[in-house]
Tab-separated table of C-alpha atoms in Angstrom:
chain	number	residue	atom	x	y	z
A	1	MET	CA	12.516	187.307	130.857
A	2	THR	CA	14.011	188.901	132.477
A	3	THR	CA	12.309	192.570	132.703
A	4	LYS	CA	9.322	190.364	133.189
A	5	ILE	CA	10.578	188.681	136.213
A	6	THR	CA	12.006	192.015	137.413
A	7	SER	CA	8.589	193.893	137.243
A	8	TRP	CA	6.790	191.341	139.160
A	9	SER	CA	6.316	192.058	142.188
A	10	ARG	CA	8.335	190.114	145.189
A	11	ARG	CA	4.611	188.306	145.845
A	12	ARG	CA	5.127	187.414	141.635
A	13	PHE	CA	7.869	187.085	142.139
A	14	LEU	CA	8.207	184.398	144.984
A	15	ALA	CA	5.272	181.884	142.905
A	16	GLY	CA	6.978	182.029	139.539
A	17	SER	CA	9.806	180.475	141.811
A	18	ALA	CA	8.236	178.119	143.173
A	19	LEU	CA	6.070	176.560	139.022
A	20	THR	CA	9.981	177.459	138.119
A	21	LEU	CA	11.264	174.757	140.166
A	22	ALA	CA	8.620	172.498	139.849
A	23	ALA	CA	8.061	172.907	136.130
A	24	PRO	CA	10.453	174.656	134.665
A	25	ALA	CA	9.158	173.638	130.888
A	26	ALA	CA	6.488	176.465	131.472
A	27	LEU	CA	8.714	178.892	131.114
A	28	THR	CA	8.776	178.338	127.417
A	29	SER	CA	4.205	179.724	127.195
A	30	THR	CA	5.478	183.282	129.389
A	31	ARG	CA	4.824	186.463	127.937
A	32	ALA	CA	7.833	187.023	126.195
A	33	TYR	CA	7.183	184.141	123.453
A	34	ALA	CA	3.529	185.100	122.442
A	35	ALA	CA	2.536	186.904	119.856
A	36	ASN	CA	1.054	189.477	121.497
A	37	PRO	CA	1.602	190.296	125.034
A	38	VAL	CA	-1.370	188.650	127.211
A	39	ILE	CA	-3.132	190.776	130.352
A	40	LYS	CA	-5.209	187.924	132.323
A	41	VAL	CA	-8.006	190.062	134.367
A	42	GLY	CA	-9.762	187.631	136.926
A	43	HIS	CA	-13.189	187.985	137.114
A	44	VAL	CA	-15.274	186.905	140.621
A	45	SER	CA	-18.542	186.396	141.339
A	46	PRO	CA	-21.718	184.179	143.075
A	47	ARG	CA	-23.102	182.407	139.690
A	48	THR	CA	-24.524	180.074	142.422
A	49	GLY	CA	-25.794	179.906	145.994
A	50	PRO	CA	-28.193	182.890	147.142
A	51	LEU	CA	-26.744	185.787	145.535
A	52	ALA	CA	-26.317	184.206	142.298
A	53	GLY	CA	-28.785	185.992	141.233
A	54	PHE	CA	-25.846	189.139	141.366
A	55	ALA	CA	-24.641	186.702	138.316
A	56	GLU	CA	-27.477	186.139	136.076
A	57	ALA	CA	-26.272	188.053	133.519
A	58	ASP	CA	-22.869	187.391	133.613
A	59	ASP	CA	-22.397	185.095	130.875
A	60	TYR	CA	-23.808	187.240	128.599
A	61	VAL	CA	-22.035	190.617	129.846
A	62	LEU	CA	-19.062	188.666	129.398
A	63	GLU	CA	-19.543	187.484	125.402
A	64	ALA	CA	-20.024	191.005	124.860
A	65	ILE	CA	-16.154	191.796	125.969
A	66	ASN	CA	-14.573	189.032	125.093
A	67	GLN	CA	-15.784	190.007	121.030
A	68	ALA	CA	-15.039	193.636	122.709
A	69	PHE	CA	-11.711	192.983	123.245
A	70	ALA	CA	-10.866	190.393	121.011
A	71	ALA	CA	-8.486	192.482	118.082
A	72	GLY	CA	-7.220	193.130	121.558
A	73	LEU	CA	-6.227	196.564	123.078
A	74	GLU	CA	-3.934	198.769	122.431
A	75	ASN	CA	-1.031	200.495	125.428
A	76	ASN	CA	1.861	202.545	124.066
A	77	GLY	CA	1.571	201.538	120.801
A	78	LYS	CA	1.600	197.532	121.270
A	79	ILE	CA	-2.161	195.400	120.704
A	80	TYR	CA	-2.069	193.543	124.017
A	81	THR	CA	-4.311	189.821	123.819
A	82	VAL	CA	-7.189	190.115	127.195
A	83	GLU	CA	-7.428	187.462	129.264
A	84	ILE	CA	-10.836	187.102	131.606
A	85	ILE	CA	-10.582	184.277	133.492
A	86	SER	CA	-13.869	183.409	135.765
A	87	LYS	CA	-13.987	182.493	138.702
A	88	ASP	CA	-17.417	180.912	140.599
A	89	SER	CA	-17.969	182.231	144.271
A	90	GLN	CA	-20.835	179.842	145.539
A	91	SER	CA	-22.265	182.841	147.176
A	92	ASN	CA	-19.920	181.863	150.060
A	93	PRO	CA	-17.133	185.195	151.474
A	94	ASN	CA	-14.553	182.279	152.586
A	95	ARG	CA	-15.352	180.836	148.636
A	96	ALA	CA	-14.649	183.995	147.326
A	97	ALA	CA	-11.569	184.642	149.008
A	98	GLU	CA	-10.173	181.120	147.689
A	99	VAL	CA	-10.764	181.720	143.704
A	100	ALA	CA	-9.518	185.101	144.045
A	101	ALA	CA	-6.087	183.206	145.567
A	102	ASP	CA	-6.067	180.860	142.836
A	103	LEU	CA	-6.847	183.411	140.445
A	104	ILE	CA	-3.557	185.566	141.753
A	105	LEU	CA	-1.392	183.413	142.882
A	106	GLY	CA	-2.116	179.783	140.658
A	107	ASP	CA	-3.128	181.866	137.316
A	108	GLU	CA	-0.647	184.883	138.153
A	109	VAL	CA	-3.394	187.671	136.563
A	110	ASP	CA	-2.454	190.912	136.042
A	111	LEU	CA	-5.731	193.219	137.575
A	112	ILE	CA	-8.367	190.714	138.809
A	113	VAL	CA	-12.019	192.082	139.195
A	114	ALA	CA	-15.133	191.706	141.075
A	115	ALA	CA	-19.066	192.229	141.722
A	116	SER	CA	-22.427	191.241	143.916
A	117	THR	CA	-22.317	192.463	147.725
A	118	PRO	CA	-18.817	192.463	150.656
A	119	ASP	CA	-19.619	188.890	150.478
A	120	THR	CA	-17.709	188.208	147.065
A	121	VAL	CA	-16.404	192.397	147.030
A	122	ASN	CA	-14.819	192.301	149.968
A	123	PRO	CA	-12.603	188.910	150.607
A	124	VAL	CA	-11.835	189.466	146.344
A	125	SER	CA	-10.176	192.902	147.459
A	126	ASP	CA	-8.408	191.563	150.904
A	127	GLN	CA	-6.909	189.576	149.219
A	128	ALA	CA	-5.935	191.979	145.846
A	129	GLU	CA	-4.089	193.429	148.340
A	130	ILE	CA	-2.220	191.265	150.807
A	131	ASN	CA	-0.979	189.745	147.088
A	132	GLU	CA	-0.217	193.752	145.780
A	133	VAL	CA	-2.125	192.841	143.009
A	134	PRO	CA	-4.668	196.109	140.829
A	135	CYS	CA	-8.429	195.077	142.090
A	136	ILE	CA	-11.379	197.137	140.826
A	137	THR	CA	-14.770	196.052	142.264
A	138	THR	CA	-18.355	197.315	142.265
A	139	ASP	CA	-22.661	196.135	143.561
A	140	CYS	CA	-21.754	197.329	147.277
A	141	PRO	CA	-22.443	200.202	149.049
A	142	TRP	CA	-19.492	201.957	149.794
A	143	GLN	CA	-19.681	201.166	153.544
A	144	PRO	CA	-19.297	198.291	153.921
A	145	TYR	CA	-16.495	197.477	151.432
A	146	PHE	CA	-14.797	200.258	153.416
A	147	PHE	CA	-14.871	199.779	156.600
A	148	GLY	CA	-16.456	195.992	156.439
A	149	ARG	CA	-12.076	195.982	155.587
A	150	ASN	CA	-11.403	197.961	158.136
A	151	GLY	CA	-10.176	200.876	155.889
A	152	VAL	CA	-9.216	204.129	157.528
A	153	PRO	CA	-10.503	207.107	155.563
A	154	GLY	CA	-7.677	209.622	155.043
A	155	GLU	CA	-5.609	206.213	153.912
A	156	GLY	CA	-7.492	203.478	152.565
A	157	PHE	CA	-6.346	200.658	150.364
A	158	GLU	CA	-2.489	200.622	148.187
A	159	ASN	CA	-4.295	198.556	145.600
A	160	THR	CA	-7.809	198.092	145.606
A	161	TYR	CA	-10.164	200.415	144.057
A	162	HIS	CA	-14.507	200.191	144.176
A	163	PHE	CA	-17.751	201.745	142.545
A	164	PHE	CA	-21.122	202.051	143.666
A	165	TRP	CA	-23.735	203.765	145.655
A	166	GLY	CA	-23.510	204.851	149.604
A	167	LEU	CA	-25.475	204.222	152.074
A	168	GLU	CA	-26.578	208.253	152.334
A	169	ASP	CA	-27.656	207.499	148.482
A	170	VAL	CA	-30.210	204.539	149.692
A	171	ILE	CA	-31.430	206.758	152.432
A	172	GLY	CA	-32.041	210.001	150.664
A	173	ALA	CA	-33.829	207.896	147.534
A	174	PHE	CA	-35.893	205.969	150.866
A	175	LEU	CA	-36.989	209.280	152.095
A	176	ASP	CA	-38.091	210.810	148.626
A	177	MET	CA	-39.998	207.740	147.998
A	178	TRP	CA	-41.503	206.943	151.500
A	179	GLY	CA	-41.847	210.471	151.617
A	180	LYS	CA	-44.819	210.949	149.086
A	181	SER	CA	-46.443	207.801	150.507
A	182	GLY	CA	-48.421	209.396	153.136
A	183	VAL	CA	-48.520	206.709	155.216
A	184	ALA	CA	-47.089	206.550	159.534
A	185	LYS	CA	-43.374	207.271	159.533
A	186	ASN	CA	-43.302	203.865	162.267
A	187	ILE	CA	-40.343	201.530	159.923
A	188	GLY	CA	-39.362	198.066	160.749
A	189	GLY	CA	-36.283	197.152	160.171
A	190	LEU	CA	-35.508	194.247	159.356
A	191	PHE	CA	-30.713	193.083	159.268
A	192	PRO	CA	-29.669	189.852	158.854
A	193	ASN	CA	-26.226	189.642	160.813
A	194	ASP	CA	-23.935	189.666	157.688
A	195	ALA	CA	-22.054	192.261	156.537
A	196	ASP	CA	-24.858	194.336	154.488
A	197	GLY	CA	-27.329	194.504	157.589
A	198	ASN	CA	-25.033	195.315	160.063
A	199	ALA	CA	-24.004	198.378	157.688
A	200	TRP	CA	-27.505	198.794	157.463
A	201	GLY	CA	-28.680	199.190	160.412
A	202	ASP	CA	-24.648	200.868	162.599
A	203	ALA	CA	-26.387	203.318	164.801
A	204	GLU	CA	-23.240	205.704	163.845
A	205	LEU	CA	-22.959	205.606	159.562
A	206	GLY	CA	-26.282	203.030	158.923
A	207	LEU	CA	-30.357	203.800	159.232
A	208	PRO	CA	-30.638	204.995	162.648
A	209	LYS	CA	-29.169	208.283	162.548
A	210	PRO	CA	-30.830	209.782	159.596
A	211	LEU	CA	-33.980	208.284	159.490
A	212	ALA	CA	-34.593	210.041	163.367
A	213	ALA	CA	-33.730	212.999	161.325
A	214	ALA	CA	-36.458	212.571	159.124
A	215	GLY	CA	-39.001	212.385	162.131
A	216	TYR	CA	-39.121	207.780	161.467
A	217	ASN	CA	-39.145	205.785	164.110
A	218	LEU	CA	-37.109	202.439	163.448
A	219	VAL	CA	-37.530	199.845	164.812
A	220	ASP	CA	-35.126	197.813	165.093
A	221	PRO	CA	-35.724	194.138	167.138
A	222	GLY	CA	-32.180	192.347	166.305
A	223	ARG	CA	-29.958	191.440	163.857
A	224	PHE	CA	-31.326	187.990	162.460
A	225	GLN	CA	-29.465	184.742	160.703
A	226	PRO	CA	-28.967	184.484	157.148
A	227	LEU	CA	-31.080	182.137	155.802
A	228	SER	CA	-32.992	182.727	159.294
A	229	ASP	CA	-36.569	180.227	158.584
A	230	ASP	CA	-38.749	182.741	161.512
A	231	PHE	CA	-39.574	185.907	160.844
A	232	SER	CA	-42.388	185.800	163.917
A	233	ASN	CA	-40.252	188.471	166.931
A	234	GLN	CA	-39.505	190.230	164.077
A	235	ILE	CA	-42.837	190.674	162.706
A	236	ALA	CA	-45.070	190.372	166.480
A	237	ALA	CA	-42.303	193.704	166.998
A	238	PHE	CA	-43.543	195.521	163.958
A	239	LYS	CA	-47.114	194.568	164.403
A	240	SER	CA	-47.360	195.749	167.622
A	241	ALA	CA	-45.103	199.602	166.818
A	242	GLY	CA	-47.934	200.202	164.550
A	243	CYS	CA	-44.791	200.026	161.871
A	244	GLU	CA	-46.515	201.146	158.087
A	245	ILE	CA	-43.596	201.125	156.178
A	246	VAL	CA	-40.532	198.297	156.281
A	247	THR	CA	-36.725	198.564	154.804
A	248	GLY	CA	-33.331	196.497	155.014
A	249	ASN	CA	-31.763	194.665	153.316
A	250	MET	CA	-31.840	190.788	152.809
A	251	ILE	CA	-30.914	188.192	150.927
A	252	PRO	CA	-34.411	186.401	148.117
A	253	PRO	CA	-34.631	183.252	150.453
A	254	ASP	CA	-34.388	185.272	153.566
A	255	PHE	CA	-37.750	188.432	152.323
A	256	ALA	CA	-39.983	185.252	150.990
A	257	THR	CA	-40.148	183.810	154.491
A	258	PHE	CA	-40.711	186.830	156.327
A	259	TRP	CA	-43.330	187.775	152.966
A	260	ALA	CA	-45.180	184.547	153.801
A	261	GLN	CA	-45.118	184.513	157.819
A	262	SER	CA	-46.765	188.297	157.541
A	263	ALA	CA	-49.564	187.836	155.921
A	264	GLN	CA	-50.599	184.135	157.715
A	265	GLN	CA	-49.614	186.384	161.050
A	266	GLY	CA	-52.006	189.561	159.345
A	267	PHE	CA	-49.339	192.098	159.748
A	268	THR	CA	-49.843	194.793	156.301
A	269	PRO	CA	-47.347	196.467	155.933
A	270	LYS	CA	-48.723	199.763	153.319
A	271	VAL	CA	-45.140	200.442	151.888
A	272	VAL	CA	-41.951	196.785	151.473
A	273	THR	CA	-38.326	199.041	150.177
A	274	ILE	CA	-35.710	196.330	150.384
A	275	GLY	CA	-32.282	196.717	149.079
A	276	LYS	CA	-30.802	193.706	147.776
A	277	ALA	CA	-33.245	191.156	147.788
A	278	LEU	CA	-36.224	192.855	145.539
A	279	LEU	CA	-33.524	193.891	142.623
A	280	PHE	CA	-34.685	190.563	139.828
A	281	PRO	CA	-37.647	190.331	138.120
A	282	SER	CA	-37.199	186.832	138.434
A	283	VAL	CA	-37.438	187.545	142.663
A	284	ILE	CA	-40.701	189.290	142.376
A	285	GLU	CA	-42.084	187.006	140.092
A	286	ALA	CA	-41.804	184.106	142.896
A	287	LEU	CA	-43.589	186.331	144.964
A	288	GLY	CA	-46.694	185.327	142.754
A	289	THR	CA	-49.284	188.522	143.314
A	290	ARG	CA	-47.812	189.184	146.289
A	291	GLY	CA	-44.362	190.511	144.650
A	292	ASP	CA	-46.580	193.252	143.163
A	293	GLY	CA	-46.436	196.533	144.527
A	294	LEU	CA	-42.851	195.534	145.904
A	295	THR	CA	-39.746	198.430	146.414
A	296	SER	CA	-36.542	198.897	145.907
A	297	GLU	CA	-33.665	201.234	145.724
A	298	VAL	CA	-32.418	201.124	141.700
A	299	TRP	CA	-28.992	201.425	140.132
A	300	TRP	CA	-29.368	201.002	136.726
A	301	SER	CA	-32.547	200.705	133.961
A	302	PRO	CA	-33.012	200.671	130.659
A	303	ASN	CA	-33.889	203.946	131.835
A	304	HIS	CA	-31.045	205.537	132.605
A	305	PRO	CA	-28.951	208.206	130.083
A	306	PHE	CA	-25.795	206.430	130.030
A	307	SER	CA	-23.896	204.592	127.258
A	308	SER	CA	-20.894	202.049	126.943
A	309	SER	CA	-17.599	203.225	126.485
A	310	LEU	CA	-16.672	200.703	124.740
A	311	THR	CA	-19.205	199.380	122.664
A	312	GLY	CA	-21.417	202.896	122.461
A	313	ALA	CA	-24.898	200.602	123.966
A	314	THR	CA	-27.043	202.676	125.339
A	315	SER	CA	-28.894	201.203	128.474
A	316	LYS	CA	-31.837	201.274	126.824
A	317	ASP	CA	-29.354	198.652	123.815
A	318	LEU	CA	-27.717	196.833	127.213
A	319	ALA	CA	-30.483	195.749	128.201
A	320	ASP	CA	-32.542	195.368	125.276
A	321	GLY	CA	-30.263	192.821	124.398
A	322	TYR	CA	-30.007	190.858	127.401
A	323	THR	CA	-33.624	189.906	126.786
A	324	ALA	CA	-33.244	188.756	123.452
A	325	ALA	CA	-30.386	186.995	123.826
A	326	SER	CA	-31.700	185.145	127.466
A	327	GLY	CA	-35.870	185.655	126.864
A	328	ARG	CA	-35.438	186.708	130.218
A	329	PRO	CA	-36.680	190.077	131.716
A	330	TRP	CA	-33.211	192.879	132.268
A	331	THR	CA	-31.840	192.916	135.515
A	332	GLN	CA	-30.134	195.731	137.628
A	333	PRO	CA	-26.263	194.153	137.640
A	334	ILE	CA	-25.945	193.860	133.577
A	335	GLY	CA	-25.162	198.450	133.742
A	336	PHE	CA	-22.363	197.263	136.201
A	337	LYS	CA	-20.878	193.696	135.551
A	338	HIS	CA	-20.344	196.282	131.796
A	339	ALA	CA	-19.109	199.045	133.290
A	340	LEU	CA	-16.385	197.401	135.306
A	341	PHE	CA	-14.485	195.972	131.803
A	342	GLU	CA	-15.240	199.818	130.454
A	343	VAL	CA	-12.477	200.172	133.762
A	344	VAL	CA	-10.668	197.693	132.845
A	345	ALA	CA	-10.576	198.755	128.805
A	346	ASP	CA	-9.402	201.735	129.987
A	347	VAL	CA	-6.859	201.386	132.264
A	348	ILE	CA	-4.887	199.129	130.074
A	349	LYS	CA	-5.232	201.517	127.161
A	350	ARG	CA	-3.603	203.999	129.479
A	351	ALA	CA	-1.228	202.068	131.871
A	352	GLU	CA	2.038	203.769	131.701
A	353	ASP	CA	3.864	200.184	131.344
A	354	LEU	CA	1.922	197.080	131.841
A	355	ASP	CA	4.115	194.923	133.860
A	356	ASP	CA	4.290	197.005	136.547
A	357	PRO	CA	1.784	196.810	139.020
A	358	ALA	CA	2.475	199.766	140.311
A	359	ALA	CA	1.882	201.501	136.720
A	360	ILE	CA	-2.094	199.818	136.223
A	361	VAL	CA	-2.953	200.988	140.164
A	362	SER	CA	-1.625	204.600	138.953
A	363	ALA	CA	-4.182	204.402	136.340
A	364	ILE	CA	-7.488	203.187	138.339
A	365	ALA	CA	-6.653	205.872	140.563
A	366	PHE	CA	-6.607	208.646	137.366
A	367	THR	CA	-9.706	207.220	135.743
A	368	ASP	CA	-12.116	210.081	134.962
A	369	LEU	CA	-14.652	207.592	132.684
A	370	ASP	CA	-18.125	207.949	131.553
A	371	THR	CA	-19.613	204.234	131.386
A	372	ILE	CA	-23.413	202.730	131.330
A	373	THR	CA	-23.736	203.507	135.261
A	374	GLY	CA	-22.317	206.945	135.230
A	375	ASN	CA	-18.414	208.984	135.747
A	376	VAL	CA	-16.054	207.437	137.638
A	377	ASN	CA	-13.333	209.120	138.787
A	378	TRP	CA	-11.679	208.163	142.204
A	379	ALA	CA	-10.946	211.742	142.483
A	380	ASN	CA	-14.620	212.691	143.423
A	381	GLY	CA	-14.789	210.470	145.971
A	382	PRO	CA	-16.550	210.371	149.187
A	383	ILE	CA	-13.993	208.720	150.836
A	384	ASN	CA	-10.286	207.107	149.641
A	385	ASN	CA	-10.381	204.541	147.037
A	386	VAL	CA	-14.501	205.122	146.457
A	387	THR	CA	-16.298	206.665	143.695
A	388	LYS	CA	-20.016	206.894	143.626
A	389	THR	CA	-22.225	206.796	141.007
A	390	PRO	CA	-25.999	208.024	141.095
A	391	LEU	CA	-29.448	205.619	142.802
A	392	VAL	CA	-32.843	206.242	142.394
A	393	ALA	CA	-35.718	204.300	143.880
A	394	GLY	CA	-38.025	202.439	142.546
A	395	GLN	CA	-41.843	200.261	142.993
A	396	TRP	CA	-42.367	196.988	140.848
A	397	GLN	CA	-45.754	197.195	138.624
A	398	ARG	CA	-47.495	195.056	137.178
A	399	GLU	CA	-48.903	195.830	133.510
A	400	GLY	CA	-50.829	192.609	132.132
A	401	ASP	CA	-48.739	189.603	132.413
A	402	VAL	CA	-45.748	191.525	133.172
A	403	LEU	CA	-43.885	192.681	136.205
A	404	ASP	CA	-42.083	196.636	135.312
A	405	LEU	CA	-39.525	198.596	137.623
A	406	LYS	CA	-41.036	201.771	137.629
A	407	ILE	CA	-38.426	204.908	138.428
A	408	VAL	CA	-41.220	206.384	141.394
A	409	ALA	CA	-38.437	208.790	142.846
A	410	ASN	CA	-35.111	210.395	141.411
A	411	ALA	CA	-34.474	213.975	143.719
A	412	ALA	CA	-30.695	212.702	143.344
A	413	ALA	CA	-30.788	212.139	140.059
A	414	ALA	CA	-32.762	214.517	137.970
A	415	THR	CA	-31.646	213.202	134.969
A	416	ILE	CA	-32.839	209.992	135.197
A	417	PRO	CA	-36.517	210.308	134.438
A	418	ILE	CA	-39.905	208.844	136.676
A	419	THR	CA	-41.448	206.215	134.849
A	420	GLY	CA	-45.118	205.985	137.165
A	421	ASP	CA	-46.175	207.087	140.642
A	422	LEU	CA	-46.054	205.370	144.112
A	423	LYS	CA	-49.310	203.296	144.544
A	424	LEU	CA	-49.386	201.894	148.135
A	425	LEU	CA	-50.057	197.888	148.716
A	426	SER	CA	-53.158	196.838	149.057
């Protein structure tokens, strides 16, 4: 037990001391008495609320990961049992911070992971940073992750690491796709007053400058509050400016409201490319015939030429497995949820001392792993604590009774194949 206490950070020592005073009998269940040493991994995602689409496949992914971890993971000649404790953020940043703190201080996890927009990723990462717990996150463009947490370039963070693409990548993918459309270069911008929307619409770091440099006129009526019920002002501004393209980043309920009101008010853009809201087949199906032809970024698909370092499954295997198990279409977050635990397994195997949080952080920092979402290597990042994965653009196209997300632009990631041609909205 002396070794365990010595290896804890000051935060964990204090938490452990409090528990000792309250319930001294609990000491008999510490790692020193277990048949195998145990590594606890906390997991936070939005299983309920407006972001629940991001967590739709959580049960499927976690079941497969638990099977892969069933025999334990080896580190320095020892087999470690891996215990995953998953908690729901309820799509609320405050709740995400609460459950992260509970995982850290109550469950005493050794490592914490999170995914699904800045509303989950940022508060979990902040709790991990404050409490000196190693943390890996994904499913959030790196700018709202890094700058949304007041990151300083050249300094970064001590304990928190992130892999995903950046706004420069989504802008490049969108411009590649829009360039194929032949429509007028007037674009309506929809940016909510949240971490994502403020990053995407930021005058210096977001879409405005690169769109202007590419010859596009961005019409930005200003930030709207999430879960708004009236987009009349935005629609009027877009109609007045002759916008044939609409872009932005918003939650599914907001897009559904905007798109319904656009039809009611006679606004008929030829290309609609929205981040976040248009990722999920369930959202597109709910839009009925007006879902056909909508476009979005594509982080991951069954056509991505990557395989799992943990199970050997290809992207197609993973997507088909989810459909077979759930009866539902594949969704983009499946790959990144799986990749999170690929990185976890790799870190657990490589860390010099799993009782030392600093050694776990060091193993994260020196990761170089080919995952089902591409290579994860923080030595190649655009900024401290960040590494990027490839991005392409796609369009929802109906084939019979099924809407399929076709990859229609891949200039920045040619190894990911084109699977369809862009068509204009009718």
